[in-house]
Backbone as JSON, one array per atom type, in Angstrom:
{
  "sequence": "MTIDGETAQTPASSSDSLFENLWTAPNAFTLLRLLCLPVFLWLLFAQGNRAGAAWMLVALASTDWIDGYLARRFDQVSEFGKIFDPTVDRLFFFVSVVAILIDGSIPVWFAVAVLLREVAVGAMMAIATLFFGMERFDVTWWGKTATFLLMAAVPSFLISEAGVSESDFFAVVAWATGIPGLALSYWTGIAYIPQVRAGLAAGRQDRADRVSPRQ",
  "N": [[13.48, -4.32, 16.57], [10.3, -3.94, 14.43], [9.37, -5.38, 11.75], [6.94, -6.63, 10.88], [4.58, -5.34, 11.59], [2.63, -6.12, 13.33], [1.4, -5.97, 16.53], [1.18, -6.61, 20.07], [-0.63, -5.01, 21.19], [-3.78, -3.44, 21.87], [-5.94, -1.26, 19.96], [-6.3, 2.29, 20.62], [-9.01, 3.47, 22.58], [-10.18, 5.9, 22.16], [-9.62, 9.15, 20.67], [-8.79, 10.88, 22.65], [-7.64, 9.24, 24.66], [-5.57, 8.26, 23.15], [-3.81, 10.41, 22.81], [-2.98, 11.0, 25.35], [-0.47, 11.3, 27.91], [1.84, 11.8, 26.32], [4.48, 12.76, 26.59], [6.65, 10.92, 27.66], [9.3, 8.87, 29.05], [9.86, 6.49, 27.46], [8.61, 7.21, 25.0], [10.08, 9.47, 24.36], [12.58, 8.33, 23.96], [12.03, 6.72, 21.74], [11.49, 8.76, 19.92], [14.04, 9.92, 19.8], [15.46, 7.86, 18.56], [14.15, 7.94, 16.1], [15.02, 10.41, 15.14], [17.56, 9.77, 14.45], [17.44, 8.7, 11.97], [17.73, 10.58, 9.74], [20.46, 11.01, 10.13], [21.59, 8.55, 9.5], [20.97, 8.49, 6.72], [22.45, 10.7, 5.9], [25.08, 9.89, 6.48], [25.29, 7.76, 4.68], [24.7, 8.8, 2.07], [25.61, 11.53, 1.83], [28.14, 11.51, 3.02], [29.19, 9.17, 2.06], [29.84, 7.03, 3.61], [29.67, 3.97, 4.06], [30.18, 1.95, 5.94], [29.92, 3.31, 8.4], [27.24, 4.1, 8.24], [26.05, 1.59, 8.22], [26.75, 0.56, 10.76], [25.36, 2.35, 12.27], [22.74, 1.54, 11.73], [22.84, -0.99, 12.93], [23.17, -0.25, 15.61], [20.74, 1.09, 16.08], [18.9, -0.96, 15.67], [19.65, -2.73, 17.69], [18.95, -1.37, 19.96], [16.25, -1.38, 20.06], [14.65, -2.63, 21.97], [14.75, -1.05, 24.22], [12.93, 1.11, 24.61], [10.54, -0.23, 25.13], [11.26, -1.53, 27.49], [11.69, 0.69, 29.18], [9.09, 1.69, 29.31], [7.75, -0.32, 30.72], [9.31, -0.47, 33.04], [9.08, 2.03, 34.3], [6.4, 2.28, 34.45], [5.05, 3.57, 32.29], [3.49, 3.02, 30.09], [1.77, 3.86, 27.17], [-1.03, 4.66, 25.05], [-0.38, 6.03, 22.75], [2.35, 5.42, 22.52], [2.21, 2.69, 21.99], [1.52, 2.66, 19.35], [3.34, 4.44, 18.16], [5.98, 3.39, 18.54], [6.13, 0.79, 17.06], [5.55, 1.88, 14.56], [7.7, 3.59, 14.02], [9.74, 1.68, 13.98], [8.98, 0.17, 11.72], [9.2, 2.19, 9.76], [11.96, 2.74, 9.86], [13.01, 0.29, 8.94], [11.93, 0.05, 6.34], [12.84, 2.44, 5.06], [15.62, 2.12, 5.32], [16.16, -0.2, 3.79], [15.32, 0.66, 1.23], [17.09, 2.83, 0.88], [19.61, 1.55, 0.9], [19.28, -0.04, -1.29], [19.14, 1.92, -3.33], [21.73, 2.84, -3.05], [23.07, 0.7, -4.06], [24.16, -1.44, -2.73], [22.94, -3.77, -2.03], [21.51, -6.78, -3.25], [19.23, -6.41, -5.95], [16.98, -8.09, -6.36], [16.69, -9.27, -3.86], [16.17, -7.09, -2.13], [13.78, -6.12, -3.28], [12.1, -8.31, -2.88], [11.99, -8.36, -0.07], [10.79, -5.86, 0.43], [8.33, -6.1, -0.91], [7.05, -8.1, 0.6], [6.92, -6.78, 3.04], [5.25, -4.58, 2.46], [2.91, -5.9, 1.64], [2.1, -7.48, 3.9], [1.96, -5.46, 5.84], [-0.03, -3.8, 4.75], [-2.2, -5.56, 4.77], [-2.58, -5.94, 7.54], [-3.07, -3.3, 8.39], [-5.41, -2.56, 6.97], [-7.22, -4.51, 7.88], [-7.29, -3.87, 10.58], [-7.93, -1.09, 10.79], [-10.22, -0.71, 9.18], [-11.89, -2.88, 9.49], [-12.1, -3.53, 12.1], [-10.41, -5.36, 13.41], [-8.57, -6.6, 16.17], [-5.23, -5.89, 17.14], [-2.63, -8.38, 17.21], [-0.37, -10.69, 18.87], [2.99, -10.77, 17.71], [4.41, -13.61, 16.28], [6.8, -16.03, 17.57], [8.37, -17.0, 15.5], [8.03, -14.97, 13.66], [9.36, -12.87, 14.94], [11.91, -13.96, 14.87], [12.42, -14.0, 12.11], [12.49, -11.25, 11.64], [14.74, -10.53, 13.17], [16.78, -11.9, 11.76], [16.67, -10.66, 9.22], [17.25, -8.04, 9.93], [19.84, -8.36, 10.65], [20.93, -9.08, 8.23], [20.54, -6.9, 6.42], [22.17, -4.51, 7.19], [24.56, -5.9, 7.01], [24.9, -6.5, 4.29], [25.44, -3.91, 3.47], [27.87, -3.28, 4.81], [29.44, -5.19, 3.61], [29.98, -4.1, 1.16], [31.51, -1.95, 1.73], [34.23, -1.82, 1.59], [35.99, -2.3, 3.7], [38.09, -3.91, 6.21], [36.6, -5.96, 7.34], [34.72, -6.61, 5.44], [34.5, -8.94, 3.78], [33.83, -10.92, 5.62], [31.32, -10.01, 6.51], [29.9, -10.22, 4.17], [29.44, -12.93, 3.98], [27.91, -13.25, 6.29], [25.68, -11.73, 5.57], [24.38, -13.26, 3.54], [24.06, -15.65, 4.89], [22.25, -15.04, 6.9], [20.32, -13.62, 5.53], [18.96, -15.19, 3.49], [17.61, -17.37, 4.92], [16.14, -15.68, 6.61], [14.53, -14.21, 4.84], [13.0, -16.25, 3.64], [11.7, -17.24, 5.91], [10.26, -14.98, 6.69], [8.34, -14.75, 4.67], [6.99, -17.15, 5.06], [5.93, -16.78, 7.65], [4.31, -14.6, 7.1], [2.32, -15.73, 5.48], [1.35, -17.5, 7.35], [0.08, -15.79, 9.09], [-2.36, -15.26, 7.95], [-4.65, -16.99, 8.62], [-4.98, -16.12, 11.29], [-5.65, -13.46, 10.92], [-8.07, -13.76, 9.57], [-9.57, -14.96, 11.6], [-9.53, -12.86, 13.43], [-10.97, -10.92, 12.02], [-13.47, -12.17, 11.91], [-14.07, -12.21, 14.62], [-14.25, -9.48, 15.08], [-16.49, -8.82, 13.5], [-18.44, -10.25, 14.87], [-18.37, -8.97, 17.32], [-19.3, -6.42, 16.63], [-21.85, -7.12, 15.82], [-22.94, -8.05, 18.21], [-23.05, -5.69, 19.65], [-24.94, -4.27, 18.27], [-27.25, -5.84, 18.37], [-28.86, -5.64, 20.88], [-30.3, -3.34, 20.41], [-32.18, -3.87, 18.57]],
  "CA": [[12.79, -3.7, 15.45], [9.23, -4.8, 13.97], [9.04, -5.11, 10.37], [5.66, -7.25, 10.51], [3.47, -4.42, 11.79], [1.63, -6.66, 14.22], [1.83, -5.85, 17.9], [0.28, -7.25, 21.02], [-1.44, -3.98, 21.82], [-5.08, -3.14, 21.29], [-6.02, 0.13, 19.58], [-6.83, 3.22, 21.6], [-10.47, 3.52, 22.57], [-10.61, 7.21, 21.7], [-8.51, 10.05, 20.36], [-8.31, 11.46, 23.9], [-6.72, 8.31, 25.3], [-4.41, 8.11, 22.28], [-2.87, 11.51, 22.97], [-2.62, 11.19, 26.74], [0.86, 10.85, 28.31], [2.76, 11.8, 25.18], [5.86, 13.05, 26.97], [7.15, 9.92, 28.58], [10.67, 8.45, 28.75], [9.93, 5.61, 26.29], [8.28, 7.94, 23.77], [11.23, 10.34, 24.07], [13.64, 7.49, 23.41], [11.62, 6.37, 20.38], [11.7, 9.96, 19.1], [15.48, 10.05, 19.61], [15.82, 6.88, 17.53], [13.63, 8.44, 14.83], [15.87, 11.51, 14.71], [18.8, 9.2, 13.92], [17.23, 8.28, 10.58], [18.44, 11.49, 8.83], [21.9, 10.83, 10.3], [21.92, 7.38, 8.69], [20.94, 8.89, 5.31], [23.58, 11.63, 5.7], [26.3, 9.09, 6.44], [25.32, 6.92, 3.5], [24.7, 9.51, 0.79], [26.43, 12.75, 1.82], [29.52, 11.18, 3.39], [29.65, 7.97, 1.4], [30.4, 6.19, 4.67], [28.8, 2.8, 4.14], [30.41, 1.25, 7.21], [29.32, 4.12, 9.47], [25.78, 4.01, 8.12], [25.66, 0.24, 8.6], [26.84, 0.43, 12.21], [24.25, 3.13, 12.81], [21.57, 0.66, 11.68], [23.01, -2.03, 13.95], [22.9, 0.37, 16.91], [19.31, 1.37, 16.18], [18.19, -2.24, 15.81], [19.97, -3.36, 18.97], [18.34, -0.6, 21.05], [14.8, -1.38, 19.87], [13.99, -3.14, 23.17], [14.9, -0.14, 25.36], [11.71, 1.9, 24.88], [9.59, -1.12, 25.8], [11.75, -1.73, 28.86], [11.43, 1.92, 29.95], [7.64, 1.79, 29.53], [7.38, -1.25, 31.79], [10.08, -0.19, 34.25], [8.58, 3.24, 34.93], [4.94, 2.27, 34.33], [4.71, 4.66, 31.38], [2.87, 2.51, 28.86], [0.76, 4.79, 26.66], [-1.66, 4.24, 23.8], [0.41, 6.63, 21.67], [3.58, 4.65, 22.41], [1.91, 1.39, 21.38], [1.48, 2.88, 17.91], [4.52, 5.18, 17.75], [7.17, 2.54, 18.51], [6.19, -0.08, 15.88], [5.55, 2.68, 13.34], [9.09, 4.02, 13.82], [10.48, 0.48, 13.58], [8.62, -0.12, 10.32], [9.76, 3.25, 8.93], [13.39, 2.5, 9.8], [13.32, -0.87, 8.09], [11.57, 0.36, 4.96], [13.75, 3.47, 4.54], [16.99, 1.59, 5.23], [16.25, -1.11, 2.64], [15.25, 1.48, 0.01], [18.33, 3.61, 0.77], [20.71, 0.66, 0.54], [19.0, -0.43, -2.67], [19.58, 3.04, -4.16], [23.19, 2.87, -2.96], [23.59, -0.41, -4.85], [24.9, -2.36, -1.87], [22.13, -4.95, -1.74], [20.95, -7.31, -4.5], [17.92, -5.83, -6.25], [15.91, -9.08, -6.17], [16.51, -9.49, -2.43], [15.52, -5.9, -1.58], [12.4, -6.06, -3.78], [11.35, -9.37, -2.19], [11.77, -7.9, 1.3], [9.85, -4.74, 0.43], [7.0, -6.59, -1.29], [6.47, -8.78, 1.75], [6.65, -5.75, 4.04], [4.08, -3.8, 2.04], [1.74, -6.76, 1.6], [1.65, -7.81, 5.25], [1.58, -4.22, 6.5], [-1.33, -3.36, 4.22], [-3.22, -6.49, 5.26], [-2.84, -5.65, 8.94], [-3.64, -1.97, 8.52], [-6.79, -2.58, 6.47], [-8.04, -5.33, 8.78], [-7.42, -3.19, 11.87], [-8.56, 0.23, 10.7], [-11.51, -0.69, 8.48], [-12.74, -4.02, 9.81], [-12.18, -3.69, 13.55], [-9.62, -6.44, 13.97], [-7.63, -6.2, 17.19], [-3.86, -6.31, 16.88], [-2.29, -9.58, 17.95], [1.05, -10.9, 19.12], [3.91, -11.28, 16.71], [4.85, -14.95, 16.67], [8.24, -16.19, 17.8], [8.99, -17.12, 14.18], [8.04, -13.63, 13.07], [10.46, -12.13, 15.56], [13.15, -14.54, 14.38], [12.6, -13.5, 10.75], [12.89, -9.85, 11.76], [16.12, -10.51, 13.64], [17.67, -12.33, 10.68], [16.71, -9.64, 8.19], [17.94, -6.86, 10.46], [21.27, -8.68, 10.6], [21.35, -9.17, 6.84], [20.51, -5.62, 5.69], [23.42, -3.77, 7.37], [25.7, -6.73, 6.6], [25.08, -6.23, 2.87], [26.05, -2.59, 3.34], [29.27, -3.37, 5.22], [30.17, -6.02, 2.65], [30.36, -3.26, 0.03], [32.15, -0.74, 2.26], [35.66, -1.83, 1.34], [36.75, -2.33, 4.95], [38.72, -5.2, 6.45], [35.6, -6.98, 7.7], [33.7, -6.71, 4.39], [34.31, -10.32, 3.33], [33.13, -11.64, 6.68], [29.91, -9.62, 6.54], [29.25, -10.74, 2.97], [28.97, -14.26, 4.36], [26.82, -13.05, 7.27], [24.5, -11.21, 4.86], [23.67, -14.36, 2.88], [23.72, -16.68, 5.88], [21.06, -14.59, 7.64], [19.31, -13.06, 4.63], [18.15, -16.2, 2.81], [16.62, -17.95, 5.85], [15.26, -14.62, 7.11], [13.54, -13.89, 3.8], [12.08, -17.4, 3.54], [10.89, -17.29, 7.13], [9.34, -13.84, 6.7], [7.2, -15.09, 3.8], [6.24, -18.22, 5.71], [5.14, -16.2, 8.74], [3.28, -13.76, 6.51], [1.23, -16.62, 5.08], [0.78, -18.08, 8.57], [-0.76, -14.8, 9.76], [-3.66, -15.12, 7.29], [-5.74, -17.54, 9.44], [-5.19, -15.27, 12.46], [-6.37, -12.27, 10.46], [-9.45, -14.17, 9.3], [-10.22, -15.14, 12.9], [-9.71, -11.53, 13.99], [-12.07, -10.28, 11.3], [-14.71, -12.81, 12.35], [-14.33, -11.73, 15.98], [-14.68, -8.09, 14.96], [-17.87, -8.81, 13.01], [-19.3, -10.73, 15.95], [-18.43, -7.92, 18.34], [-20.2, -5.37, 16.13], [-23.22, -7.66, 15.84], [-23.38, -8.11, 19.62], [-23.35, -4.32, 20.1], [-26.14, -3.8, 17.57], [-28.4, -6.7, 18.68], [-29.79, -5.19, 21.9], [-31.1, -2.21, 19.97], [-33.19, -4.31, 17.61]],
  "C": [[11.69, -4.64, 14.98], [8.92, -4.52, 12.53], [7.7, -5.66, 9.98], [4.49, -6.3, 10.68], [2.41, -4.95, 12.69], [2.16, -6.53, 15.63], [0.79, -6.46, 18.8], [-0.71, -6.27, 21.62], [-2.78, -3.85, 21.12], [-5.15, -1.67, 20.95], [-6.63, 0.99, 20.66], [-8.33, 3.32, 21.47], [-10.98, 4.86, 22.07], [-9.39, 8.04, 21.4], [-7.95, 10.68, 21.62], [-7.29, 10.53, 24.56], [-5.45, 8.13, 24.47], [-3.37, 9.18, 22.56], [-2.62, 11.88, 24.43], [-1.2, 10.68, 26.98], [1.82, 10.74, 27.13], [4.21, 11.89, 25.63], [6.32, 12.12, 28.07], [8.56, 9.53, 28.16], [10.72, 7.51, 27.54], [9.6, 6.31, 24.98], [9.41, 8.87, 23.36], [12.37, 9.53, 23.45], [13.3, 7.06, 21.98], [11.82, 7.55, 19.44], [13.18, 10.17, 18.81], [15.97, 9.08, 18.53], [15.35, 7.35, 16.15], [14.52, 9.55, 14.27], [17.22, 11.03, 14.18], [18.66, 8.79, 12.46], [17.89, 9.25, 9.59], [19.96, 11.35, 8.94], [22.37, 9.63, 9.47], [21.98, 7.76, 7.2], [22.1, 9.82, 4.97], [24.89, 10.85, 5.59], [26.41, 8.31, 5.13], [25.49, 7.72, 2.21], [25.59, 10.75, 0.76], [27.9, 12.44, 2.1], [30.06, 9.96, 2.65], [30.27, 6.97, 2.36], [29.49, 4.98, 4.88], [28.95, 2.08, 5.48], [29.76, 2.0, 8.37], [27.81, 4.04, 9.45], [25.3, 2.63, 8.58], [25.7, 0.06, 10.11], [25.78, 1.27, 12.91], [22.97, 2.28, 12.82], [21.66, -0.43, 12.75], [22.68, -1.47, 15.33], [21.42, 0.62, 17.11], [18.51, 0.09, 16.38], [18.42, -2.85, 17.18], [19.39, -2.61, 20.16], [16.82, -0.58, 20.97], [14.05, -1.77, 21.15], [13.92, -2.11, 24.3], [13.62, 0.63, 25.66], [10.65, 1.04, 25.56], [9.97, -1.38, 27.25], [11.44, -0.51, 29.73], [9.94, 2.05, 30.28], [7.21, 0.89, 30.68], [8.05, -0.87, 33.12], [9.5, 1.0, 35.01], [7.06, 3.37, 34.83], [4.45, 3.43, 33.47], [4.2, 4.14, 30.03], [1.77, 3.46, 28.43], [0.2, 4.27, 25.36], [-0.88, 4.79, 22.61], [1.68, 5.82, 21.44], [3.37, 3.31, 21.75], [1.86, 1.48, 19.86], [2.78, 3.49, 17.4], [5.72, 4.27, 17.57], [7.18, 1.61, 17.3], [6.17, 0.68, 14.57], [6.96, 3.14, 13.01], [9.94, 2.83, 13.37], [10.24, 0.14, 12.11], [9.24, 0.91, 9.38], [11.26, 3.06, 8.75], [13.72, 1.38, 8.81], [13.07, -0.54, 6.63], [12.56, 1.34, 4.35], [15.16, 2.92, 4.36], [17.14, 0.67, 4.03], [16.22, -0.32, 1.33], [16.55, 2.25, -0.19], [19.5, 2.74, 0.32], [20.53, 0.13, -0.88], [19.45, 0.67, -3.64], [21.1, 3.12, -4.19], [23.81, 1.75, -3.79], [24.35, -1.44, -4.05], [24.15, -3.64, -1.55], [21.57, -5.47, -3.06], [19.52, -6.82, -4.72], [16.8, -6.83, -5.95], [15.63, -9.29, -4.68], [15.76, -8.31, -1.81], [14.06, -5.83, -2.0], [11.55, -7.11, -3.07], [11.03, -8.96, -0.75], [10.69, -6.82, 1.34], [8.44, -5.18, 0.05], [6.3, -7.29, -0.13], [6.08, -7.77, 2.81], [5.38, -4.98, 3.7], [2.82, -4.66, 2.11], [1.21, -7.07, 3.0], [1.21, -6.56, 6.01], [0.23, -3.73, 6.05], [-2.45, -4.26, 4.73], [-3.59, -6.16, 6.7], [-3.53, -4.3, 9.13], [-5.11, -1.94, 8.1], [-7.7, -3.34, 7.43], [-8.29, -4.61, 10.11], [-8.25, -1.92, 11.77], [-9.98, 0.18, 10.14], [-12.45, -1.83, 8.88], [-12.71, -4.38, 11.29], [-11.4, -4.84, 14.14], [-8.67, -5.9, 15.04], [-6.23, -6.7, 16.82], [-3.53, -7.52, 17.73], [-0.77, -9.74, 18.04], [1.79, -11.31, 17.86], [4.38, -12.65, 17.17], [6.36, -14.98, 16.9], [8.97, -16.29, 16.47], [9.05, -15.78, 13.46], [9.16, -12.78, 13.63], [11.82, -12.65, 15.07], [13.45, -14.05, 12.96], [13.07, -12.05, 10.76], [14.35, -9.74, 12.18], [17.1, -10.86, 12.52], [17.79, -11.27, 9.6], [17.43, -8.38, 8.66], [19.43, -7.1, 10.63], [21.77, -8.64, 9.16], [21.49, -7.8, 6.17], [21.77, -4.79, 5.94], [24.66, -4.57, 6.96], [25.96, -6.57, 5.11], [25.81, -4.9, 2.67], [27.53, -2.62, 3.71], [30.08, -4.18, 4.2], [30.63, -5.23, 1.43], [31.12, -2.01, 0.46], [33.65, -0.7, 2.02], [36.51, -1.76, 2.6], [37.25, -3.74, 5.2], [37.72, -6.32, 6.74], [34.54, -7.21, 6.61], [33.45, -8.15, 3.95], [33.53, -11.14, 4.36], [31.64, -11.31, 6.66], [29.17, -9.99, 5.25], [28.69, -12.13, 3.23], [27.79, -14.15, 5.32], [25.54, -12.62, 6.56], [23.71, -12.35, 4.23], [23.23, -15.41, 3.88], [22.49, -16.32, 6.7], [19.94, -14.14, 6.7], [18.41, -14.09, 3.99], [17.16, -16.86, 3.77], [15.66, -16.9, 6.4], [14.17, -14.28, 6.12], [12.52, -15.01, 3.67], [11.14, -17.45, 4.74], [9.88, -16.15, 7.19], [8.13, -14.1, 5.82], [6.34, -16.18, 4.43], [5.37, -17.67, 6.84], [4.04, -15.29, 8.21], [2.08, -14.57, 6.09], [0.54, -17.19, 6.31], [-0.1, -17.1, 9.32], [-2.17, -14.75, 9.17], [-4.8, -15.75, 8.1], [-6.03, -16.71, 10.69], [-5.96, -14.01, 12.09], [-7.83, -12.62, 10.2], [-10.22, -14.36, 10.61], [-10.48, -13.79, 13.56], [-10.83, -10.77, 13.33], [-13.42, -10.85, 11.73], [-15.08, -12.33, 13.75], [-14.82, -10.29, 15.96], [-16.11, -7.98, 14.48], [-18.83, -9.24, 14.11], [-19.46, -9.68, 17.02], [-19.37, -6.8, 17.91], [-21.65, -5.85, 16.16], [-23.78, -7.69, 17.25], [-23.75, -6.72, 20.13], [-24.64, -3.82, 19.49], [-27.38, -4.56, 18.02], [-29.35, -6.14, 19.73], [-30.71, -4.06, 21.45], [-32.24, -2.64, 19.05], [-34.4, -4.89, 18.3]]
}
């Protein structure tokens, strides 16, 4: 799962290329994962099954790599998939944190801190990419580590409040992964700023190079 919103892919060159090869195995798998989101919400709110909802999140997070593997294995990389997969990952993370916050199973300050960082970094990347021509860049190893820790912490908070035999264990896991994950996510968010500035400068130079021959 990618909660940073930065991927190694470059944007589609045109709307035609974006919507080519929609019906591929990796895109179908990503869609299947997306359709599990209402199931998670149903388990949590309609059934009151915190443990079931938490294990659903664990399953979704642990299968995040499969669509990328399918794309490479069957040579089905598509421009749509490059956008669809990280968008679904971001949606899952955002919705799950908000839902667990509403449920009352996660500390308010922790959830708000996670969401503020998510919104701030996501907005920075989206604005720089869509309006200023910055190319998307690789998520750093530290960014991936922060994502992993937070995706371990969020369902652990939920299980810790589920009243099951393993609740005490997962309460420890939630804090042991959540605090370093949160700190690391903010550190990586700040560390992305120089990369964004460099990407903006490169985008301005690219636009200038395209305009120069006409003058």
